[in-house]
PDB file of C-alpha atoms in Angstrom:
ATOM      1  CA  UNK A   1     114.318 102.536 204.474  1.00 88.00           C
ATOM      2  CA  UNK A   2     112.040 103.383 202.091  1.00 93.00           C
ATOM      3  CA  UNK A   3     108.551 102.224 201.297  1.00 95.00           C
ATOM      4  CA  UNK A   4     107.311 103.343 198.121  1.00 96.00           C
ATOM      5  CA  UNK A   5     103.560 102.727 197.544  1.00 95.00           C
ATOM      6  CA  UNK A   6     101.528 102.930 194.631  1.00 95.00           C
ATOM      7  CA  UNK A   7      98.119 102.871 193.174  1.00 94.00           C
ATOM      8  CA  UNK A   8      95.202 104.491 191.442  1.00 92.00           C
ATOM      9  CA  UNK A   9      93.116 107.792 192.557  1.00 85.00           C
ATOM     10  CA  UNK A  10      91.420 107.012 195.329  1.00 84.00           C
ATOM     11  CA  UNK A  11      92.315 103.578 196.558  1.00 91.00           C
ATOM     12  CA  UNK A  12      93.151 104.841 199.802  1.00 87.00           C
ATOM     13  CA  UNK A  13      96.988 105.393 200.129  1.00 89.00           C
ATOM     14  CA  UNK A  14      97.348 108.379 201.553  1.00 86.00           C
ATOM     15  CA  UNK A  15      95.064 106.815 204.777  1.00 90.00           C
ATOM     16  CA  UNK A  16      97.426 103.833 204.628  1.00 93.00           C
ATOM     17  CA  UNK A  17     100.286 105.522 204.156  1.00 93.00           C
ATOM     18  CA  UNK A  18      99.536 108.044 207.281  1.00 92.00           C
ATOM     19  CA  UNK A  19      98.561 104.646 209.544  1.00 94.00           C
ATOM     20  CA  UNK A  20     101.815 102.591 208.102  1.00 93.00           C
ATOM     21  CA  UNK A  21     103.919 105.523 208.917  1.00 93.00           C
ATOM     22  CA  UNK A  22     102.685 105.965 212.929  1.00 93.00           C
ATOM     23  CA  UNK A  23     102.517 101.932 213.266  1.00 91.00           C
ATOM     24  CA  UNK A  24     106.360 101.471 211.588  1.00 90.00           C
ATOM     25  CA  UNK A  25     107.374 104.921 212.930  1.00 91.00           C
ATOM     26  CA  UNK A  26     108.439 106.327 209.558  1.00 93.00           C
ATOM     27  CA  UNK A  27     107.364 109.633 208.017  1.00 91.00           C
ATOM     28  CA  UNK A  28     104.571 109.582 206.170  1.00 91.00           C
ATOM     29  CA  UNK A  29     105.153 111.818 202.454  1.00 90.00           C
ATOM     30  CA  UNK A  30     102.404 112.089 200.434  1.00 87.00           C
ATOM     31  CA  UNK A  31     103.205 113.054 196.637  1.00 88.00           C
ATOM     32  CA  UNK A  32      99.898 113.670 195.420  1.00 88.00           C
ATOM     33  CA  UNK A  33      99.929 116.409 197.392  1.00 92.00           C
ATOM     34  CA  UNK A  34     102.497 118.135 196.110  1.00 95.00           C
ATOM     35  CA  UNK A  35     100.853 117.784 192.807  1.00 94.00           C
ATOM     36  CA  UNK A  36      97.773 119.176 194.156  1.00 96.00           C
ATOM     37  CA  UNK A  37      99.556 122.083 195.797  1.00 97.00           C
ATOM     38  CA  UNK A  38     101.380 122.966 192.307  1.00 97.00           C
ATOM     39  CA  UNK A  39      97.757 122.850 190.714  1.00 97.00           C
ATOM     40  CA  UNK A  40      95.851 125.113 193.372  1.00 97.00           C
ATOM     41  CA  UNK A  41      99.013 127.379 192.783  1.00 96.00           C
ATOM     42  CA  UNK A  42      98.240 127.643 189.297  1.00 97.00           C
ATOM     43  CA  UNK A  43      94.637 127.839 189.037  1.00 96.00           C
ATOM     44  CA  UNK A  44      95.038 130.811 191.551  1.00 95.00           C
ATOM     45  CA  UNK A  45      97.956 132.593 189.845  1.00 95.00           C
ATOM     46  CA  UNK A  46      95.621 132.173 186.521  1.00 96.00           C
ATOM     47  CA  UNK A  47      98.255 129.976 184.843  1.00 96.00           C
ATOM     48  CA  UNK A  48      97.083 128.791 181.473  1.00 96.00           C
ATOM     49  CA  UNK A  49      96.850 124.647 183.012  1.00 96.00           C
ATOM     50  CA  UNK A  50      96.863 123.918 178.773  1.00 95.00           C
ATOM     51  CA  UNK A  51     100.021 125.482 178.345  1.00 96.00           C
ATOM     52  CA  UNK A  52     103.212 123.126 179.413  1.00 96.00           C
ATOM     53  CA  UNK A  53     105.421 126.009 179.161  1.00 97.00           C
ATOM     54  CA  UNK A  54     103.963 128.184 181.667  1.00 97.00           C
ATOM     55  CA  UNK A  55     103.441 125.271 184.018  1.00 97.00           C
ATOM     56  CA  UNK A  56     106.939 124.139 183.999  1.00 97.00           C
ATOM     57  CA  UNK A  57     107.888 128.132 184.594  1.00 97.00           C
ATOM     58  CA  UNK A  58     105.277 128.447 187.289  1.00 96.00           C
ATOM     59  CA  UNK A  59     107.355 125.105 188.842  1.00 96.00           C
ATOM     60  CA  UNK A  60     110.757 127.424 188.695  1.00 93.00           C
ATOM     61  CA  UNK A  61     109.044 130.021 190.844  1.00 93.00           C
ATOM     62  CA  UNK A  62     106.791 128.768 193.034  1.00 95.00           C
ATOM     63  CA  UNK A  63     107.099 129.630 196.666  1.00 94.00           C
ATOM     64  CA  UNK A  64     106.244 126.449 197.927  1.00 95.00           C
ATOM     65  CA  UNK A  65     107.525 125.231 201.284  1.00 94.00           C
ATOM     66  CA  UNK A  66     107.042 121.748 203.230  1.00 91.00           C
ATOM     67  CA  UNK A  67     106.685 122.165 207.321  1.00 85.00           C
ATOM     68  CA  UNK A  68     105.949 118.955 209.278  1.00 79.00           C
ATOM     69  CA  UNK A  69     103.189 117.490 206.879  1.00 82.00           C
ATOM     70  CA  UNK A  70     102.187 121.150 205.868  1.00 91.00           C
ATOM     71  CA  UNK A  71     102.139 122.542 202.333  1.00 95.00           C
ATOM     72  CA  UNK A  72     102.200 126.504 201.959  1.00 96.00           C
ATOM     73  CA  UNK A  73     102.139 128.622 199.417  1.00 96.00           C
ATOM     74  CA  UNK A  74     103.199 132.359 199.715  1.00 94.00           C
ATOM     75  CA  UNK A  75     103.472 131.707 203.176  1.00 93.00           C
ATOM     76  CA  UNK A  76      99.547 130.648 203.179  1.00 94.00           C
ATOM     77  CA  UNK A  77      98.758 126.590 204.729  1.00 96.00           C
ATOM     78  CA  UNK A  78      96.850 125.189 201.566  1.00 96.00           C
ATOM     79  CA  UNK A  79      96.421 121.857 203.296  1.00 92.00           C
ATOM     80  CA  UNK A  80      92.437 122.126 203.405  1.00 92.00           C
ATOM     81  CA  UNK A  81      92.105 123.308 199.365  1.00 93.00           C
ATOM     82  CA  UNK A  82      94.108 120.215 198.167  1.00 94.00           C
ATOM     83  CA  UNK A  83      91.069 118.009 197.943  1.00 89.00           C
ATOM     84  CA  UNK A  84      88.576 120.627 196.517  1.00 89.00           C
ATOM     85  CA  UNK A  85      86.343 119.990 192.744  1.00 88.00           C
ATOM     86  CA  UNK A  86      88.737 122.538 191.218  1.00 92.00           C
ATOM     87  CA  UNK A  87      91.878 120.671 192.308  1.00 94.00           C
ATOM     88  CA  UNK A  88      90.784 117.127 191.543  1.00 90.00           C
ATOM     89  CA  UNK A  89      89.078 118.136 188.243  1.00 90.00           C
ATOM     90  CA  UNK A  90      92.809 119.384 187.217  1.00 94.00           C
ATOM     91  CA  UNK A  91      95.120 117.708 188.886  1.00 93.00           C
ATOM     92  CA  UNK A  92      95.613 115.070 186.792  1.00 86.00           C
ATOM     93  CA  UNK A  93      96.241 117.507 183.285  1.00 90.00           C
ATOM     94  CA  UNK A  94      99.500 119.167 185.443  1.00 94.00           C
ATOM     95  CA  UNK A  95     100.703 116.034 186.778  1.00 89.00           C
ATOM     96  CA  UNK A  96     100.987 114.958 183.396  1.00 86.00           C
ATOM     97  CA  UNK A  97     103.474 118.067 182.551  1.00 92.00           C
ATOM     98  CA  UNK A  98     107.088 116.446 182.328  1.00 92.00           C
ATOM     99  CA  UNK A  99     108.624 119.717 184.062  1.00 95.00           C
ATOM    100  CA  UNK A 100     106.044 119.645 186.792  1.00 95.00           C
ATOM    101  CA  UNK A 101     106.896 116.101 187.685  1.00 92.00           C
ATOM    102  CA  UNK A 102     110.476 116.909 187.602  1.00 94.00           C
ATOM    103  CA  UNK A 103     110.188 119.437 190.193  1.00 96.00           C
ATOM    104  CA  UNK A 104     107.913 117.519 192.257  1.00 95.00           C
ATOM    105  CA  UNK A 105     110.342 114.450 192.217  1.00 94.00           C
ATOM    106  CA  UNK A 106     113.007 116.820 193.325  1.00 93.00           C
ATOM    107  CA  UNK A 107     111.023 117.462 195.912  1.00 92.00           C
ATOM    108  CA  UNK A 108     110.494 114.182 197.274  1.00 92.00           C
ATOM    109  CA  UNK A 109     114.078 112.816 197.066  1.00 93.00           C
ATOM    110  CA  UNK A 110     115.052 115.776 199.108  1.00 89.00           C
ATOM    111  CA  UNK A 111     112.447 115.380 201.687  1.00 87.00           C
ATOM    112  CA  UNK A 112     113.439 111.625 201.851  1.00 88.00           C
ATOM    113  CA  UNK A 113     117.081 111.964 202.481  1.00 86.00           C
ATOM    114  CA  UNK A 114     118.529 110.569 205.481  1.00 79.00           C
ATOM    115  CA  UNK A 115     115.064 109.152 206.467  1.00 85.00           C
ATOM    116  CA  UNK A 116     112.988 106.178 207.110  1.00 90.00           C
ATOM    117  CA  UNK A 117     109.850 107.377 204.998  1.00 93.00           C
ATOM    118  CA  UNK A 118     106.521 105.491 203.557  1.00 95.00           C
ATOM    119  CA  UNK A 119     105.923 107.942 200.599  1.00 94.00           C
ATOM    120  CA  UNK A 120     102.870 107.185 198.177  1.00 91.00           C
ATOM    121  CA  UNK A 121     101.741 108.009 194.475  1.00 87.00           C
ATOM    122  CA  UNK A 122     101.790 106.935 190.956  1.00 87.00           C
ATOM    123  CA  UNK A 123     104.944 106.356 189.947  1.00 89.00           C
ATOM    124  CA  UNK A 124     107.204 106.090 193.149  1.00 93.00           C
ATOM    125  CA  UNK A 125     108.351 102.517 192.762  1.00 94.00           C
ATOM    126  CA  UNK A 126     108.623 102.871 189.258  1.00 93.00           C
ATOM    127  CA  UNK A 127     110.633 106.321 188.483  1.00 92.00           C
ATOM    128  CA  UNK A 128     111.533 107.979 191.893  1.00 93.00           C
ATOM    129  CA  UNK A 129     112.473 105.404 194.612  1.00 95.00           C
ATOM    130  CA  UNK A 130     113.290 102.220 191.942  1.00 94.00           C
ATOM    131  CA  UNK A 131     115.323 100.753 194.520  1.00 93.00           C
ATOM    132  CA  UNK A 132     112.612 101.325 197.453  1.00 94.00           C
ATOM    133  CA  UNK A 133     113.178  98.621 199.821  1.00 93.00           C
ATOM    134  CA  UNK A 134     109.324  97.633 199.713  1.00 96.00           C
ATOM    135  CA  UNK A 135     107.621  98.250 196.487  1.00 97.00           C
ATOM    136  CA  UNK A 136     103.361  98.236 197.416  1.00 97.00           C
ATOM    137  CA  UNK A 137     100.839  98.736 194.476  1.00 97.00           C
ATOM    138  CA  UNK A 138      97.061  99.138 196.320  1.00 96.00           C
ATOM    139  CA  UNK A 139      94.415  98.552 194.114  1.00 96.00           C
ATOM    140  CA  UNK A 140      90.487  98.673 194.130  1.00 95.00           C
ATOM    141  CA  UNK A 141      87.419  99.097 191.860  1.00 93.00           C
ATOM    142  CA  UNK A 142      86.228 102.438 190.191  1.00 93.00           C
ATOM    143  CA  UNK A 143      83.080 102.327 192.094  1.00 93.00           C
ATOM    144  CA  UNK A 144      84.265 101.152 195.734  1.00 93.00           C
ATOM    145  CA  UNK A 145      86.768 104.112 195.393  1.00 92.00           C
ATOM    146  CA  UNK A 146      83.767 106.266 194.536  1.00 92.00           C
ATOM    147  CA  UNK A 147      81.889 105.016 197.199  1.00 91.00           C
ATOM    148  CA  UNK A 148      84.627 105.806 199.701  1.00 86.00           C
ATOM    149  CA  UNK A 149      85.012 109.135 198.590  1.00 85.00           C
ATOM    150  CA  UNK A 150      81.690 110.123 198.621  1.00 89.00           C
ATOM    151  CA  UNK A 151      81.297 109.085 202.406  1.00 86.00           C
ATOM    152  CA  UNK A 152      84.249 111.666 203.514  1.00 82.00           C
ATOM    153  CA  UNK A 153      81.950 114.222 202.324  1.00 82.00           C
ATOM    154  CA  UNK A 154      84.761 116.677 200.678  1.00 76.00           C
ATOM    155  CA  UNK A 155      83.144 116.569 197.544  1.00 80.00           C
ATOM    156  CA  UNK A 156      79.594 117.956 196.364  1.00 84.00           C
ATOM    157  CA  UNK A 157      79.518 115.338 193.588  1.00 89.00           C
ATOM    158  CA  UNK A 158      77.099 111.997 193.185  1.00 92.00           C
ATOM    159  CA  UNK A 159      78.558 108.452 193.703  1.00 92.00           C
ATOM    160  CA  UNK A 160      78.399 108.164 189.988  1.00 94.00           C
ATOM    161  CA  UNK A 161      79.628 111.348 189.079  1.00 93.00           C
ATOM    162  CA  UNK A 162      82.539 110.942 191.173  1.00 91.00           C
ATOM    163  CA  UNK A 163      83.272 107.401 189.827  1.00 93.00           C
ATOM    164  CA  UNK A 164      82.602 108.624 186.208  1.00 93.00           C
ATOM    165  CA  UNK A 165      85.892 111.181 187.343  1.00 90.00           C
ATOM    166  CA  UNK A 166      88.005 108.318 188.603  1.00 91.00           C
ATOM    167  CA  UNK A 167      87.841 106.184 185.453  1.00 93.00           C
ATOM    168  CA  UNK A 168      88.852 109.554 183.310  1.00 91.00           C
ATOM    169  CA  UNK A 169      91.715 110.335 186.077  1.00 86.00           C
ATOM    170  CA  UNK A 170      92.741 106.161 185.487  1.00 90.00           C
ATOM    171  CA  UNK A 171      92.701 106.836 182.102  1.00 90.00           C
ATOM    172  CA  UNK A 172      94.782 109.431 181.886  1.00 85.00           C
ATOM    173  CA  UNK A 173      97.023 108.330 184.736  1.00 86.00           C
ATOM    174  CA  UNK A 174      97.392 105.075 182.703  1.00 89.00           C
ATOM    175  CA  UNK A 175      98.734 106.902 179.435  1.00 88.00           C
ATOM    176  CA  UNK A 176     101.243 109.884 180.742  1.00 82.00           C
ATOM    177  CA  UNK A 177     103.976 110.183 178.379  1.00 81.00           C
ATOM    178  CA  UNK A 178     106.230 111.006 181.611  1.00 77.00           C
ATOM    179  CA  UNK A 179     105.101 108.984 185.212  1.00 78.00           C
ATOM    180  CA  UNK A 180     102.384 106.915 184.018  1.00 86.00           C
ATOM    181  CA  UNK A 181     100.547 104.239 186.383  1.00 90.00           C
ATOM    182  CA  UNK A 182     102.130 100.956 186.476  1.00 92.00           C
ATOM    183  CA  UNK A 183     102.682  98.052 188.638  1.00 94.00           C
ATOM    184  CA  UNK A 184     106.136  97.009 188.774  1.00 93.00           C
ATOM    185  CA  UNK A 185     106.583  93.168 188.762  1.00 94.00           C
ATOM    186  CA  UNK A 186     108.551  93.290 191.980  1.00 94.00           C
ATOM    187  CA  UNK A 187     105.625  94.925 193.631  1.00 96.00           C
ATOM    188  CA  UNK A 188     103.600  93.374 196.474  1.00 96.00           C
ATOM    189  CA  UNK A 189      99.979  93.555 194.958  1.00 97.00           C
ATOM    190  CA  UNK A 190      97.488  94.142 197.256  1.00 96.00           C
ATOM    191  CA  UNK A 191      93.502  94.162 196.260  1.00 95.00           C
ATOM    192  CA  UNK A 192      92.159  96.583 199.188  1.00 93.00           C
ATOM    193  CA  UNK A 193      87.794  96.226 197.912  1.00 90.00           C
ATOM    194  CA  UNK A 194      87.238  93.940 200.566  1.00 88.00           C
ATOM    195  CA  UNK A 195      89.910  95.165 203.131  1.00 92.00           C
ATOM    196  CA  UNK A 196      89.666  97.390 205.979  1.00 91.00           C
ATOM    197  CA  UNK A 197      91.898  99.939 206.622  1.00 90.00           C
ATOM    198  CA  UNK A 198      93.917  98.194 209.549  1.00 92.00           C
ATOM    199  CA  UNK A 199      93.801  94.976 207.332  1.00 95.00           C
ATOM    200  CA  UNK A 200      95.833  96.097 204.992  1.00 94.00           C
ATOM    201  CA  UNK A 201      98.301  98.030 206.807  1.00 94.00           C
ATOM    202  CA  UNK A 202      98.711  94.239 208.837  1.00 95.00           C
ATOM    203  CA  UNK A 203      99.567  92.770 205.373  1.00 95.00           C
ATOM    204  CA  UNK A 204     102.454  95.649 204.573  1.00 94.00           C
ATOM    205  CA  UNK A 205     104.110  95.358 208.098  1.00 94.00           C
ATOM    206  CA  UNK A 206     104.214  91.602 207.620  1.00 94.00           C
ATOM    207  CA  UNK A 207     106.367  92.239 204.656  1.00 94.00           C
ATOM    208  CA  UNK A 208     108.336  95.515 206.011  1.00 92.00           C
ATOM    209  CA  UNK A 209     109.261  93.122 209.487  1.00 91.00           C
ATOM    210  CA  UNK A 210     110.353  89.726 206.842  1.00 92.00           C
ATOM    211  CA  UNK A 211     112.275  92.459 205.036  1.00 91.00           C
ATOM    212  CA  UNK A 212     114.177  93.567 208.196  1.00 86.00           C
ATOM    213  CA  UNK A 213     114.662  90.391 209.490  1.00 89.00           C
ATOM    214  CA  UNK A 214     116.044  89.426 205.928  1.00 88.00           C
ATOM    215  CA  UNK A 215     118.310  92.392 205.878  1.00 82.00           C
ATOM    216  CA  UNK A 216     119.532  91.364 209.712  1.00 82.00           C
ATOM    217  CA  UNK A 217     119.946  87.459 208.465  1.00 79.00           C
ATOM    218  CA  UNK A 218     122.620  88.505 205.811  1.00 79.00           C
ATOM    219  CA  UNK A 219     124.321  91.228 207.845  1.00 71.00           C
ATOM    220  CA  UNK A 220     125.279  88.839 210.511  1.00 71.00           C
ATOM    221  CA  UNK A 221     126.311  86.163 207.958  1.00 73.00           C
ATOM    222  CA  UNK A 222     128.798  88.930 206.861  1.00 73.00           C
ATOM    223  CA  UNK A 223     129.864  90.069 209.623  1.00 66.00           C
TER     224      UNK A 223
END
């Protein structure tokens, strides 16, 4: 089964998607961070981050490898630099590259083969797991999703400065020619400003346990 769940920078998936995972006892995949590992692989192997070409050639030769939750690079755990200034002021410009969202799409399928997986992003519902079982799209303001990631303290930036970021990264996440941030109308829409953490994840187990007992309802009919 797969739960594919969507939303904007910062909204909190990959918290929900870690807690969702334990509490339905999937694996969690989180595709942002392949996205972010691709970009702190460029930015240290001086890639040109302007220049498609070299990004999509970078993507054909990166030794990238995915161990229990762990990305490495070159054989080095990158886990801690995914969320650093340089990474989130550039991850959005790669992820935009049609050849490096190929190859992190790969990526994902492969990983969720043969699994029971809550995997989040931009565009899973929409262009890699269409026909996701459970389709979530979280959602939130610019400046409570500033405000939240100002208090984990990974980022040297003001409130504003951060929330100034998140509108650009919306706008550009918006637009992409290839992967661009949507809602699909199938999608369980879920407003998370005034919801906690364990709130939320309540409201997507509701819907993953009607799904099963749907799915149980109309096996037994045809059986």
């Amino acid at each position: 089964m797969v739960i594919a769940l969507d939303g904007p920078a910062g909204v909190g998936k990959s918290t929900v998607s870690s807690r969702l995972a334990q509490m339905a006892g999937f694996h969690n995949l989180n595709s942002g961070n392949f996205y972010r590992a691709v970009t702190w692989g460029a930015i240290n192997s001086r890639i040109d981050l302007s220049n498609e070409s070299e990004l999509t050639e970078y993507c054909g030769n990166i030794p990238l490898e995915y161990h229990k939750g762990k990305l490495h690079i070159s054989g080095k755990d990158i886990t801690s630099e995914l969320h650093s200034d340089g990474v989130d002021n550039n991850v959005a410009q790669v992820s935009s590259v049609r050849g490096v969202r190929l190859f992190v799409n790969e990526w994902l399928r492969k990983v969720a083969l043969d699994t029971d997986i809550v995997v989040e992003g931009r565009d899973i519902s929409t262009v890699v797991f269409p026909d996701a079982e459970l389709k979530v799209f979280l959602d939130a303001s610019p400046e409570i999703r500033a405000r939240r990631r100002f208090n984990q303290g990974i980022s040297s930036l003001s409130v504003e400065e951060i929330a100034d970021s998140i509108r650009q990264r919306d706008e550009i996440d918006r637009n992409k020619t290839w992967g661009s941030l949507k809602c699909p109308d199938d999608a369980f829409y879920l407003d998370t400003s005034g919801l906690t953490i364990e709130e939320v994840c309540d409201k997507v187990l509701r819907k993953i346990r009607e799904i099963k007992q749907t799915t149980e309802e109309t096996k037994s009919d045809n059986e």
